Short mmCIF file of C-alpha atoms and ligand atoms in Angstrom, two decimals:
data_model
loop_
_atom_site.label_atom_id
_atom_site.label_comp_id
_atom_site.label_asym_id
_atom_site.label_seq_id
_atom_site.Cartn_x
_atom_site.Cartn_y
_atom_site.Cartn_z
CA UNK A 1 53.96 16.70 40.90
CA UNK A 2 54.02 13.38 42.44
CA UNK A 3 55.87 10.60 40.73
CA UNK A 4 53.60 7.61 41.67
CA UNK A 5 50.11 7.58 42.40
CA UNK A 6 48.23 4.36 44.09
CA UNK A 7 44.59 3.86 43.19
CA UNK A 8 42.67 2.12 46.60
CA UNK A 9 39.82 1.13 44.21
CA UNK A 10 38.68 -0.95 41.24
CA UNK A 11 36.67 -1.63 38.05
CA UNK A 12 35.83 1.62 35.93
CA UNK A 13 36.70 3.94 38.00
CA UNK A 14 40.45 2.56 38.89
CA UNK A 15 41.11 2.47 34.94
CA UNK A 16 39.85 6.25 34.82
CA UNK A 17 42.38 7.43 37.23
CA UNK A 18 44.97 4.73 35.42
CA UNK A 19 44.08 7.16 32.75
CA UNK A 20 44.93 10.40 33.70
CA UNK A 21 47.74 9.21 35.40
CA UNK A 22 48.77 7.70 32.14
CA UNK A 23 48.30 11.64 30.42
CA UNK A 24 49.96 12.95 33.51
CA UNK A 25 53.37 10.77 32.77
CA UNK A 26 52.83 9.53 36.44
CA UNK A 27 52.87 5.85 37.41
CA UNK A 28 49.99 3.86 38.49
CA UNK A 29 49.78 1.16 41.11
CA UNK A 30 46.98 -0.70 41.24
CA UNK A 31 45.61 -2.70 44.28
CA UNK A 32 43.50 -5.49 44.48
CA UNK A 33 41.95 -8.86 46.08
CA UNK A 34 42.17 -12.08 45.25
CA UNK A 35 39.30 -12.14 43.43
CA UNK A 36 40.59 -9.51 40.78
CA UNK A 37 43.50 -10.33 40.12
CA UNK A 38 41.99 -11.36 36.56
CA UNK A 39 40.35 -7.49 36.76
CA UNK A 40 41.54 -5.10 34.28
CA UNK A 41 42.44 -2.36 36.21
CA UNK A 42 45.39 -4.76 37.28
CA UNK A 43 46.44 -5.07 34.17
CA UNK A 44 46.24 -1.83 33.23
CA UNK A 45 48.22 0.23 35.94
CA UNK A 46 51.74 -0.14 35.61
CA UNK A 47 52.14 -2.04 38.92
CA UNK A 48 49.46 -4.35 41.00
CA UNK A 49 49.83 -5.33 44.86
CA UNK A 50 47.30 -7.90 46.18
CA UNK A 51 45.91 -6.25 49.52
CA UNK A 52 43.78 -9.40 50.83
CA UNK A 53 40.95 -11.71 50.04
CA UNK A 54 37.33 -11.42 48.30
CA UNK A 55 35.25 -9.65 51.10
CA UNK A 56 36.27 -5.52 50.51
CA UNK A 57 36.07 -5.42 54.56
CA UNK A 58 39.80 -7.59 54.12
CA UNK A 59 41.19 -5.68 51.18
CA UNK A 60 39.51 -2.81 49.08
CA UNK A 61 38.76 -1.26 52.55
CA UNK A 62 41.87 -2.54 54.79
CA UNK A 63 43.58 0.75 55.79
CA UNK A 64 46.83 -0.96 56.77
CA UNK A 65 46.80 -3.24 54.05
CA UNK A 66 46.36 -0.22 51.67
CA UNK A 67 48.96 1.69 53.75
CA UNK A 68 51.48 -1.30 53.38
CA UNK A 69 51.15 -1.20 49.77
CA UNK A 70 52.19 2.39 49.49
CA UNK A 71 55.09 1.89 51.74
CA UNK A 72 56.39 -1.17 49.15
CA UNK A 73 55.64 0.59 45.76
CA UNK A 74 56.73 4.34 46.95
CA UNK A 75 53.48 5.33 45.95
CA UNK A 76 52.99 9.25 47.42
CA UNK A 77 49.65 9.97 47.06
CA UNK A 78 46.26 8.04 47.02
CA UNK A 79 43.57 8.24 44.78
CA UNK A 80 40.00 6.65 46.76
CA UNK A 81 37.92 6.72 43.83
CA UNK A 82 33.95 6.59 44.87
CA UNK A 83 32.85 4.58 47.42
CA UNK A 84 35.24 2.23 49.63
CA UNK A 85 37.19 4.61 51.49
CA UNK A 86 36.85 7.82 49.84
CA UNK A 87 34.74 9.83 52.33
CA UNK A 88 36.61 7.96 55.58
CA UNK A 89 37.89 11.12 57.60
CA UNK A 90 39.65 8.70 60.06
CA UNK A 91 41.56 6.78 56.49
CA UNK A 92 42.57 10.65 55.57
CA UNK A 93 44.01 11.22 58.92
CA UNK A 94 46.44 7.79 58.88
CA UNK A 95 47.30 8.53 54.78
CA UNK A 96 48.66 11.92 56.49
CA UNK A 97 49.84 10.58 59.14
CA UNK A 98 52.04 8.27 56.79
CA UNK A 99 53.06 11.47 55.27
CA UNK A 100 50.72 10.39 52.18
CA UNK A 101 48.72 12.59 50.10
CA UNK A 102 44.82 11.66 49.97
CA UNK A 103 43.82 12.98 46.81
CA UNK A 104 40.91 14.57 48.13
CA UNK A 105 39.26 17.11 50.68
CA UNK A 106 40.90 17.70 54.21
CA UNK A 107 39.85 15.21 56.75
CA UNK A 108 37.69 17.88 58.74
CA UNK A 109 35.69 18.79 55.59
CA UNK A 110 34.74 15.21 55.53
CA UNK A 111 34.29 14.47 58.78
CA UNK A 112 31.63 18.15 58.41
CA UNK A 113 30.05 16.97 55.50
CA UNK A 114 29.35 13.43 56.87
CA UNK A 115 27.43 14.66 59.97
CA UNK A 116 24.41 15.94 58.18
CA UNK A 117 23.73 18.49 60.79
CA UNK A 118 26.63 19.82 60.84
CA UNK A 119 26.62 19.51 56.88
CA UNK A 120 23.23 21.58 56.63
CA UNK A 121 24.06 24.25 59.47
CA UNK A 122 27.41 25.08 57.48
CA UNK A 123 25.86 25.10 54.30
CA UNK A 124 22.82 27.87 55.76
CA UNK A 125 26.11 29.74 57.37
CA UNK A 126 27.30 30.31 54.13
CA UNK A 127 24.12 31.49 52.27
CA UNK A 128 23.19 28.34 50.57
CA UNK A 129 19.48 27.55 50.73
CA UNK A 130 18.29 24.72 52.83
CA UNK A 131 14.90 23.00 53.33
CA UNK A 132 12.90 24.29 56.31
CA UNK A 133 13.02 22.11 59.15
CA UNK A 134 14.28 21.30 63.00
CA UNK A 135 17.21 23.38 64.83
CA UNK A 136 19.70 20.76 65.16
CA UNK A 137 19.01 17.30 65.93
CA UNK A 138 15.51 16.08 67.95
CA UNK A 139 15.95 14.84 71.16
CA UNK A 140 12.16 13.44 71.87
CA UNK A 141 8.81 12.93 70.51
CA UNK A 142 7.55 15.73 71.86
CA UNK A 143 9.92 18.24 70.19
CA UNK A 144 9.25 16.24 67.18
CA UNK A 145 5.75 16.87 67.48
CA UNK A 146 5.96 20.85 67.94
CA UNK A 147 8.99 21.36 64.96
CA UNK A 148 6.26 19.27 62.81
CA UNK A 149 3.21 21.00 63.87
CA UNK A 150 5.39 24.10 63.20
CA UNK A 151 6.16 23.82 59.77
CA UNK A 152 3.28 21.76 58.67
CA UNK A 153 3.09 18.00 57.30
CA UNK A 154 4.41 15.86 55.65
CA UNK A 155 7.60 15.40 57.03
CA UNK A 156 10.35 13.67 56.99
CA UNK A 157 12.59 12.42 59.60
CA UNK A 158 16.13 11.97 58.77
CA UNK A 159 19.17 10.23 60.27
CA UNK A 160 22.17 12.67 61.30
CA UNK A 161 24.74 9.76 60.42
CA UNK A 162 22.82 9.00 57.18
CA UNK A 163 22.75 10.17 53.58
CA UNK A 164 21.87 8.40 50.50
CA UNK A 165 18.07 7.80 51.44
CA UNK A 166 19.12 5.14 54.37
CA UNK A 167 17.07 5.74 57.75
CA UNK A 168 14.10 8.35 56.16
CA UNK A 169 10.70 8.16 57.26
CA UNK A 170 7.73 10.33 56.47
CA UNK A 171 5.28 11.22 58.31
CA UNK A 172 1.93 12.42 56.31
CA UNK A 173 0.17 13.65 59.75
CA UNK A 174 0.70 13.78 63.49
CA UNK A 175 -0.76 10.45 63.99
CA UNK A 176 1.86 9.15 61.54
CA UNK A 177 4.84 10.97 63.34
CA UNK A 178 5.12 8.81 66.60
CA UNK A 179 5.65 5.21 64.10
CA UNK A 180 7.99 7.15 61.64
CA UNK A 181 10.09 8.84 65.04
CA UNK A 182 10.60 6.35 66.63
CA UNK A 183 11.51 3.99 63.48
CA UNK A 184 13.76 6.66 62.51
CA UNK A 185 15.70 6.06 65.92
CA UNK A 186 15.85 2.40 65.54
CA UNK A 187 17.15 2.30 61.93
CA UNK A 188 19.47 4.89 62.63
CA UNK A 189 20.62 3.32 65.72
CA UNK A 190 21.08 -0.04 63.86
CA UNK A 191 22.23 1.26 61.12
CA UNK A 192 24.79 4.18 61.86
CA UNK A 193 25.53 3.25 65.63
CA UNK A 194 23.90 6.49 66.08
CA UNK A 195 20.57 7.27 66.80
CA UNK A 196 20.12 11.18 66.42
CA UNK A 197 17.57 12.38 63.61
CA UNK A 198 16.48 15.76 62.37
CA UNK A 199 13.35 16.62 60.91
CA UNK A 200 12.63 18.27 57.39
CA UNK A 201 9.36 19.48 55.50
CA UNK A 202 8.69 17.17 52.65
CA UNK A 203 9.23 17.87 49.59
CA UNK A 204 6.83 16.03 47.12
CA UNK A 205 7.70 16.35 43.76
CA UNK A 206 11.08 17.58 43.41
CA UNK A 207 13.93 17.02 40.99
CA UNK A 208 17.58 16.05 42.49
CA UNK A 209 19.76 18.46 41.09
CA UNK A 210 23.06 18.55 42.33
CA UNK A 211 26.33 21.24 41.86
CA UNK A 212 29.59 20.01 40.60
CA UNK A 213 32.26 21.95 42.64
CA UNK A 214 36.09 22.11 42.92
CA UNK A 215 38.47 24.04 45.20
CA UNK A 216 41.74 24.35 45.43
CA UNK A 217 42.54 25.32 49.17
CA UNK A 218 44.02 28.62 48.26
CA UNK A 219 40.79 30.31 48.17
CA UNK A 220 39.73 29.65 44.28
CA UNK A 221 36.88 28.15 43.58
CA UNK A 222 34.56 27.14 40.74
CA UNK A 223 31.09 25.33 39.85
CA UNK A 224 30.69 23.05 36.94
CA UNK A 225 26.72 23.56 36.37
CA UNK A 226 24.53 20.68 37.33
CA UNK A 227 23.18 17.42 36.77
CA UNK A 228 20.02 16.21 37.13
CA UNK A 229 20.11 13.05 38.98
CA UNK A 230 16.43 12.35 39.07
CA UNK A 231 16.18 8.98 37.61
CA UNK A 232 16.28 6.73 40.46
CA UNK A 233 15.83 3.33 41.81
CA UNK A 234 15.99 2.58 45.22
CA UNK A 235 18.28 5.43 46.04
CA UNK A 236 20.56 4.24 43.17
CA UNK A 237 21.06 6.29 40.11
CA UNK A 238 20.05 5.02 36.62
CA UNK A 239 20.35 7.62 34.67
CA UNK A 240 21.62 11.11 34.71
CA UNK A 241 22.25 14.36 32.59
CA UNK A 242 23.87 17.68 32.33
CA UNK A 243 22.80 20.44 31.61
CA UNK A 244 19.50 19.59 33.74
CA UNK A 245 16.54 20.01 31.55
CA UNK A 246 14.59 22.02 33.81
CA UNK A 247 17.76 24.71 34.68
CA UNK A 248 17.71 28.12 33.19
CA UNK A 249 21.59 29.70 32.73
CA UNK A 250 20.04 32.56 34.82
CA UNK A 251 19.42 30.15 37.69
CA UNK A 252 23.06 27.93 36.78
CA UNK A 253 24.65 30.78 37.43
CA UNK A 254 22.94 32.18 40.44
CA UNK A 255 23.09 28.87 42.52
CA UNK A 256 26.81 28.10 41.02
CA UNK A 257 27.74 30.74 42.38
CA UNK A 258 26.47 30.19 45.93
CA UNK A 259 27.90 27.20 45.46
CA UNK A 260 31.63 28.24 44.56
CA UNK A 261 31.63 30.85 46.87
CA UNK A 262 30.29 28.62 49.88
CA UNK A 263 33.39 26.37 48.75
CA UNK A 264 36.07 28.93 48.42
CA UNK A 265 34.82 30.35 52.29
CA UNK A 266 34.92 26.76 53.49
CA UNK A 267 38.74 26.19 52.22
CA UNK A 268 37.62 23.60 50.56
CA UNK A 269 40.26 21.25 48.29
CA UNK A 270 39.39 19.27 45.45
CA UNK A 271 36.31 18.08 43.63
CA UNK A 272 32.81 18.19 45.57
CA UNK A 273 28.89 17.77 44.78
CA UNK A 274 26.26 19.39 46.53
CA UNK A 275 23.44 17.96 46.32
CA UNK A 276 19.63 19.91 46.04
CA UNK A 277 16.32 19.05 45.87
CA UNK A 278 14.57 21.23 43.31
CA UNK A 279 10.96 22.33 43.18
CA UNK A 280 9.02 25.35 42.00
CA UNK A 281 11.89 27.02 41.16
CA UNK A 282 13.91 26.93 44.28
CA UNK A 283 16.93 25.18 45.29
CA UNK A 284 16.90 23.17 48.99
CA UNK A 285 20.28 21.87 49.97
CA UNK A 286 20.28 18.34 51.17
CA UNK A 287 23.65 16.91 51.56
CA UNK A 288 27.22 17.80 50.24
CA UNK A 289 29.76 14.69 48.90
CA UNK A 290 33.34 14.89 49.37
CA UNK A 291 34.48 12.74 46.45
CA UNK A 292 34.50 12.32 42.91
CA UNK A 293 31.00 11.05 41.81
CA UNK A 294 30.23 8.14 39.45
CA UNK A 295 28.35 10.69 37.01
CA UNK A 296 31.11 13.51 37.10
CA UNK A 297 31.61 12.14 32.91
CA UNK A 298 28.68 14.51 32.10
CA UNK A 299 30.11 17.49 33.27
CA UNK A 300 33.64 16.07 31.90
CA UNK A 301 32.01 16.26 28.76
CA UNK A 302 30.18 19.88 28.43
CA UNK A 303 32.76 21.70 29.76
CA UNK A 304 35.82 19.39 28.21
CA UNK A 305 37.50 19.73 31.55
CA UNK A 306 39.15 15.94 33.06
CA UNK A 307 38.06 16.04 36.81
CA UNK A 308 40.70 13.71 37.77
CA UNK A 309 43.86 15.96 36.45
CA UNK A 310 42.40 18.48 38.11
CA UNK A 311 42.35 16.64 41.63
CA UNK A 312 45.68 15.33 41.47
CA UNK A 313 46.78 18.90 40.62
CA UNK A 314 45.22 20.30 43.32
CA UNK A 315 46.55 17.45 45.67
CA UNK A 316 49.88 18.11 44.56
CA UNK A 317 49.39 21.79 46.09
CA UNK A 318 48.87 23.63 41.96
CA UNK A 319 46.02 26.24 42.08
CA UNK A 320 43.23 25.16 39.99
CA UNK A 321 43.98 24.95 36.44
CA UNK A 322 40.85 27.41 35.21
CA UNK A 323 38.82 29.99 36.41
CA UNK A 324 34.74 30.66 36.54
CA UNK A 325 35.20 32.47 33.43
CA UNK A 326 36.35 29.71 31.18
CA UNK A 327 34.04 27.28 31.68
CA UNK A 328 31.27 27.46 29.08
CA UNK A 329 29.18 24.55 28.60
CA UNK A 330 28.86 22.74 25.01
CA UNK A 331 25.99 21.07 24.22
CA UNK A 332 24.15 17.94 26.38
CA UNK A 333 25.75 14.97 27.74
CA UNK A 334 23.77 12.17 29.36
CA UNK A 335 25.03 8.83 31.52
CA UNK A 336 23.50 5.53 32.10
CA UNK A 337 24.65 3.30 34.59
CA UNK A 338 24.44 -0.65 32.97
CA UNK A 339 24.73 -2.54 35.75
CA UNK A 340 25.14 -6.51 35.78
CA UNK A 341 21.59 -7.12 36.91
CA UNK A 342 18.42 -9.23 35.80
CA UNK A 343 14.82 -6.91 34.77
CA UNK A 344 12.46 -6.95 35.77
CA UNK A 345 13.66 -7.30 39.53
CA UNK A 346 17.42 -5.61 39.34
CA UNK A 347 18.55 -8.98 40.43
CA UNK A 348 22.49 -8.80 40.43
CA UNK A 349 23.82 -11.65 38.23
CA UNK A 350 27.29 -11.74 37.86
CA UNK A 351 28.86 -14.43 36.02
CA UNK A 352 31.12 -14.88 32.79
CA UNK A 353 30.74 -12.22 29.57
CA UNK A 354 31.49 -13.79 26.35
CA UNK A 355 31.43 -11.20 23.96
CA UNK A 356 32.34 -7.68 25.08
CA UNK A 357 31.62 -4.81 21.76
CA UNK A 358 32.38 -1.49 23.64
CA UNK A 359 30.73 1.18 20.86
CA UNK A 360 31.89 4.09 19.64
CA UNK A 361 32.32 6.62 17.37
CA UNK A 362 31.61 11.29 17.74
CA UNK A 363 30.05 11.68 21.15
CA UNK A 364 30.48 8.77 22.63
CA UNK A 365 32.49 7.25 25.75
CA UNK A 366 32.23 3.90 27.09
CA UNK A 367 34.19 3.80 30.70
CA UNK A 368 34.26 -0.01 31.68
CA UNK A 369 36.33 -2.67 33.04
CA UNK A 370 34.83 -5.32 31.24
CA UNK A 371 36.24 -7.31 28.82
CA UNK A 372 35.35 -10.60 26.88
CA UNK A 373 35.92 -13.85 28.87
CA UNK A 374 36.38 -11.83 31.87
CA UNK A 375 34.08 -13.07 34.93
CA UNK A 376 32.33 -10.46 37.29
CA UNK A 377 32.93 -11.16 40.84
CA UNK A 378 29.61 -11.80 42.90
CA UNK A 379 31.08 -9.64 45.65
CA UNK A 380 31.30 -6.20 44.59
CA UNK A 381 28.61 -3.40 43.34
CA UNK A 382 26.95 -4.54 40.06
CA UNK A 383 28.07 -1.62 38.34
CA UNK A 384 30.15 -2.57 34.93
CA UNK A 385 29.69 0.26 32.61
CA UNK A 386 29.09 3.65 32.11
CA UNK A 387 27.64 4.76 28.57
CA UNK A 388 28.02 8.87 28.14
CA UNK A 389 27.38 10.31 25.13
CA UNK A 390 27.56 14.06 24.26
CA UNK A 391 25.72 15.90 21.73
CA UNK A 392 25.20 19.27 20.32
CA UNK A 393 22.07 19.90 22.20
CA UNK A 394 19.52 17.16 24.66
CA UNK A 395 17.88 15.59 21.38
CA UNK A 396 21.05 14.81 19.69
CA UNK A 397 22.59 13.20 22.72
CA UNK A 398 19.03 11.08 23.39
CA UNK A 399 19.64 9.98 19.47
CA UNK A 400 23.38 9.30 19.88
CA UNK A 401 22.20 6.92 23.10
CA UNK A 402 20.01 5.35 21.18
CA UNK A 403 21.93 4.58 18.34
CA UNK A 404 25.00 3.32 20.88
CA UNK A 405 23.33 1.13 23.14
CA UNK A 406 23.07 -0.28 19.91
CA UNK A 407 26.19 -1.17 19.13
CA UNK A 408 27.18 -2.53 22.61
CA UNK A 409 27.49 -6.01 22.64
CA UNK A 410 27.77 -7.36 26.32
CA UNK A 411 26.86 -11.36 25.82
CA UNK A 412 26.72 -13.91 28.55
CA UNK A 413 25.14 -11.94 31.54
CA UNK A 414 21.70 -9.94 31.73
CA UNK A 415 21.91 -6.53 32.45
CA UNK A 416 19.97 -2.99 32.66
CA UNK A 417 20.20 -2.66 28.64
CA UNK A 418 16.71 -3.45 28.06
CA UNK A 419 15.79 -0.53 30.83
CA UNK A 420 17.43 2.08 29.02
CA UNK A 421 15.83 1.40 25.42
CA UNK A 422 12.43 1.36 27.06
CA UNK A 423 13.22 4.79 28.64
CA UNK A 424 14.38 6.36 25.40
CA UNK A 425 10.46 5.77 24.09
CA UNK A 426 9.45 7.35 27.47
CA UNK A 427 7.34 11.06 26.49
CA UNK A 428 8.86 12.05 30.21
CA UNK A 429 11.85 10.79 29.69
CA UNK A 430 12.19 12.55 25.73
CA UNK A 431 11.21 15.75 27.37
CA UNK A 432 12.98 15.79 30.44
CA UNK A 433 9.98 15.95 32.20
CA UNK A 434 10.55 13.69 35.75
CA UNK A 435 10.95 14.16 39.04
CA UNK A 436 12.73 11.71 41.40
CA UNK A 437 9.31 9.19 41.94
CA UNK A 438 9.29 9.11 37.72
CA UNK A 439 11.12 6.07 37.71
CA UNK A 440 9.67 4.02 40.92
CA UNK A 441 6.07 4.21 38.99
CA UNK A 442 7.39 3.59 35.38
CA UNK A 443 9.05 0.82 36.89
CA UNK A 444 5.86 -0.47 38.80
CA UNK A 445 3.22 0.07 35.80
CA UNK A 446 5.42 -2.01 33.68
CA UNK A 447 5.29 -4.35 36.06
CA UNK A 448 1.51 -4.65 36.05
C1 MV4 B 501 14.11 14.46 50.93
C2 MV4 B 501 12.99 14.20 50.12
C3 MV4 B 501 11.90 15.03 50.26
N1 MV4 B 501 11.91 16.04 51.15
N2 MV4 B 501 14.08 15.48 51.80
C4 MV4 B 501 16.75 10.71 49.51
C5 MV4 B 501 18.21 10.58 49.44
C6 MV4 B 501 18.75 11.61 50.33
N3 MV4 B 501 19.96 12.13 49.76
C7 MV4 B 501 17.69 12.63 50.45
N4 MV4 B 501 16.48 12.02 49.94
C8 MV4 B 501 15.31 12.69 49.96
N5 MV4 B 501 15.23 13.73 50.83
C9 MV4 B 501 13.01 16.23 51.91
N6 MV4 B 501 13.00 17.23 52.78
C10 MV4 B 501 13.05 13.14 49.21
C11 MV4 B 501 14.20 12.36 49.13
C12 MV4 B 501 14.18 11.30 48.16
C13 MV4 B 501 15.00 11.33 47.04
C14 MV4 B 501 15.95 12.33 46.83
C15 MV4 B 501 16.75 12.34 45.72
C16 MV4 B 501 16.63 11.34 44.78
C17 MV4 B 501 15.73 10.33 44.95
C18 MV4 B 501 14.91 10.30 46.08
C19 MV4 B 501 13.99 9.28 46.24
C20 MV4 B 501 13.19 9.27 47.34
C21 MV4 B 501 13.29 10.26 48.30
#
């Protein structure tokens, strides 16, 4: 097991590895800019190494800088946390060629799973479903025109270097396609430094359900269910659950297992989400992540597994610590995401908190770098807590959200509080009845 682990991230989700590293008797080195070094998750690891100034281009995302700082604290391994560099297949390749461990997938997984071509041809390979679309990428207009006029409209033209919703376009008919092709190209182009799109039939109402997988390199694999990641803003995440509300165990299981089987063929190490669009009953694969995701707490919390012990395990060359068989899921967790951002607009404000109340109490975990007097940087994400609360079944865990939003005090700065207790008294939202345009037209009737 390694000795010292060095965490090239910050806020929550530094402290949550600081955490298990903690459990794991291993030390923690934290790095961070110059405008952190007030940040908790300095003060929390055991050591801290400035890596550069404010902008994360000059330290959360300086490979030598973050190199350097292994080579002075004898850190062995890397944790990349979400985001920054934790899907860079060239950063894996120089932490190995340091003779560093990336806590994480091999650098040619990543470097698959981030062209989504290749991502979607090796995911059809090995039997999971995919949404019907173009062979490959599409060179011209007029191939567009015949794979569209093939499978039918709408469509949807995607960027091969994109993911996350950046460079889509749909096209509703043929006289729409020539606009949304050759906007596609330009975003892309702009956007990725690439300028090769595929095509996709699209999907109108679906849920995004996604697969929580880990592998261990050695050929054993598992799923963790799903979550349903529906609730959506702009291609950001507000809100997300697990089980998903509109999953039967019959159909868990059958998709799991396509799932850990696809990732036990692949070789695949470490913790991975594959992500689906769901309609009708049927699964459509979209993308795959390499990394630890910012909702993995809800499956941390129905099967009572910690995601991060099990990736530095792995990293450290164990087999994975449990098999399919003993993971059973208890009861219904559900995250929100309470960003430091103004309603109605999701204006980010940082600024100073006074008062920080974290709540508490059976079912609940706050994960947060906050604390009172601290000041949010302007130039990070606008993420600065994570509520999860578990209950015995999906109306439990909507009372226990209720009643813990409650009890958080976070004074000084606006945030997405208010969202969240106006969602609770949501009939869609109290069934689990959305799909992933719910939350755009809640957002833009209230608005009326
Ligand atoms: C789609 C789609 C409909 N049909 N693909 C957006 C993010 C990226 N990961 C994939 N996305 C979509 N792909 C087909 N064939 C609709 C979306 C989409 C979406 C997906 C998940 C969550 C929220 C979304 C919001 C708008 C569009």
């Amino acid at each position: 097991m390694f000795n010292k682990i060095l965490i090239a991230n910050r806020g929550e989700i530094a402290l949550r590895v600081i955490r298990a590293c903690r459990e794991m008797d291993i030390a923690s080195v934290a790095v961070h800019s110059t405008a952190d070094s007030d940040a908790m998750h300095v003060r929390m690891a055991d050591e801290a190494i400035c890596i550069g100034p404010a902008p994360s281009s000059e330290s959360y995302l300086s490979v030598p800088a973050i190199i350097s700082a292994c080579e002075i604290s004898g850190a062995e391994a890397i944790h990349p946390g979400y985001g920054f560099l934790s899907e860079n297949a060239s950063f894996v390749q120089i932490v190995e060629d340091h003779d560093l461990t990336f806590i994480g997938p091999s650098a040619a997984h990543i470097r698959m799973m981030g062209d989504k071509i290749t991502a979607k041809e090796t995911a059809k390979k090995l039997g999971i479903p995919v949404v019907p679309g173009s062979e490959g990428g599409v060179p011209d207009l007029d191939t567009a025109r015949s794979v569209a006029a093939g499978m039918g409209y709408p469509v949807i033209i995607k960027a091969t270097a994109g993911g996350g919703g950046r460079g889509m376009k749909v096209a509703t008919s043929e006289t729409e396609l020539e606009a949304a092709f050759r906007t596609a190209r330009t975003e892309a182009k702009a956007a990725f430094g690439n300028d090769e799109v595929y095509i996709e039939k699209y999907l109108q109402r679906p849920r995004h359900i996604e697969i929580q997988v880990f592998g261990d390199g050695k050929g054993n694999a598992v799923h963790l269910g799903e979550r349903d990641c529906s609730l959506q803003r702009r291609h950001q995440k507000v809100l997300e659950e697990a089980p998903g509300p509109s999953i039967s165990q019959r159909e868990r299981d059958h998709i799991g297992g396509i799932c850990a089987r696809a990732v036990a063929e692949m070789g695949y190490s470490g913790a991975g989400t594959i992500e689906f669009l769901y309609e009708d009953g049927n699964f459509y694969f979209i993308e795959m992540n390499t990394r630890l995701q910012v909702e993995h707490p809800v499956t941390e919390a129905i099967f009572g597994v910690d995601l991060v012990r099990e990736q530095i395990r792995v990293a450290a060359g164990h087999p994975l610590s449990f098999t399919q068989d003993d993971l059973q899921i208890n009861g219904h967790a559900i995250e929100v995401r309470i960003n430091a951002e103004k309603l109605p607009n999701f204006a980010p404000c940082p600024g100073q908190v006074k008062t920080f109340h974290a709540p508490g109490g059976l079912g609940v975990r706050m994960d947060s770098a906050l604390y009172g007097g601290y000041r949010i940087p302007p130039y990070y994400d606008s993420l600065v807590a994570k509520l999860i609360v578990h209950g015995r079944d999906r109306p439990e865990a909507l009372a226990r959200l209720r009643r813990a939003l409650g009890e958080l005090i976070i004074d000084g700065i606006d945030t997405t509080v208010p969202l969240f207790f106006a969602l609770l008294e949501q009939e869609a939202v109290r069934g689990g009845d959305y799909n992933i345009h719910w939350l755009e037209k809640f957002l833009a009737e209230a608005l009326e």
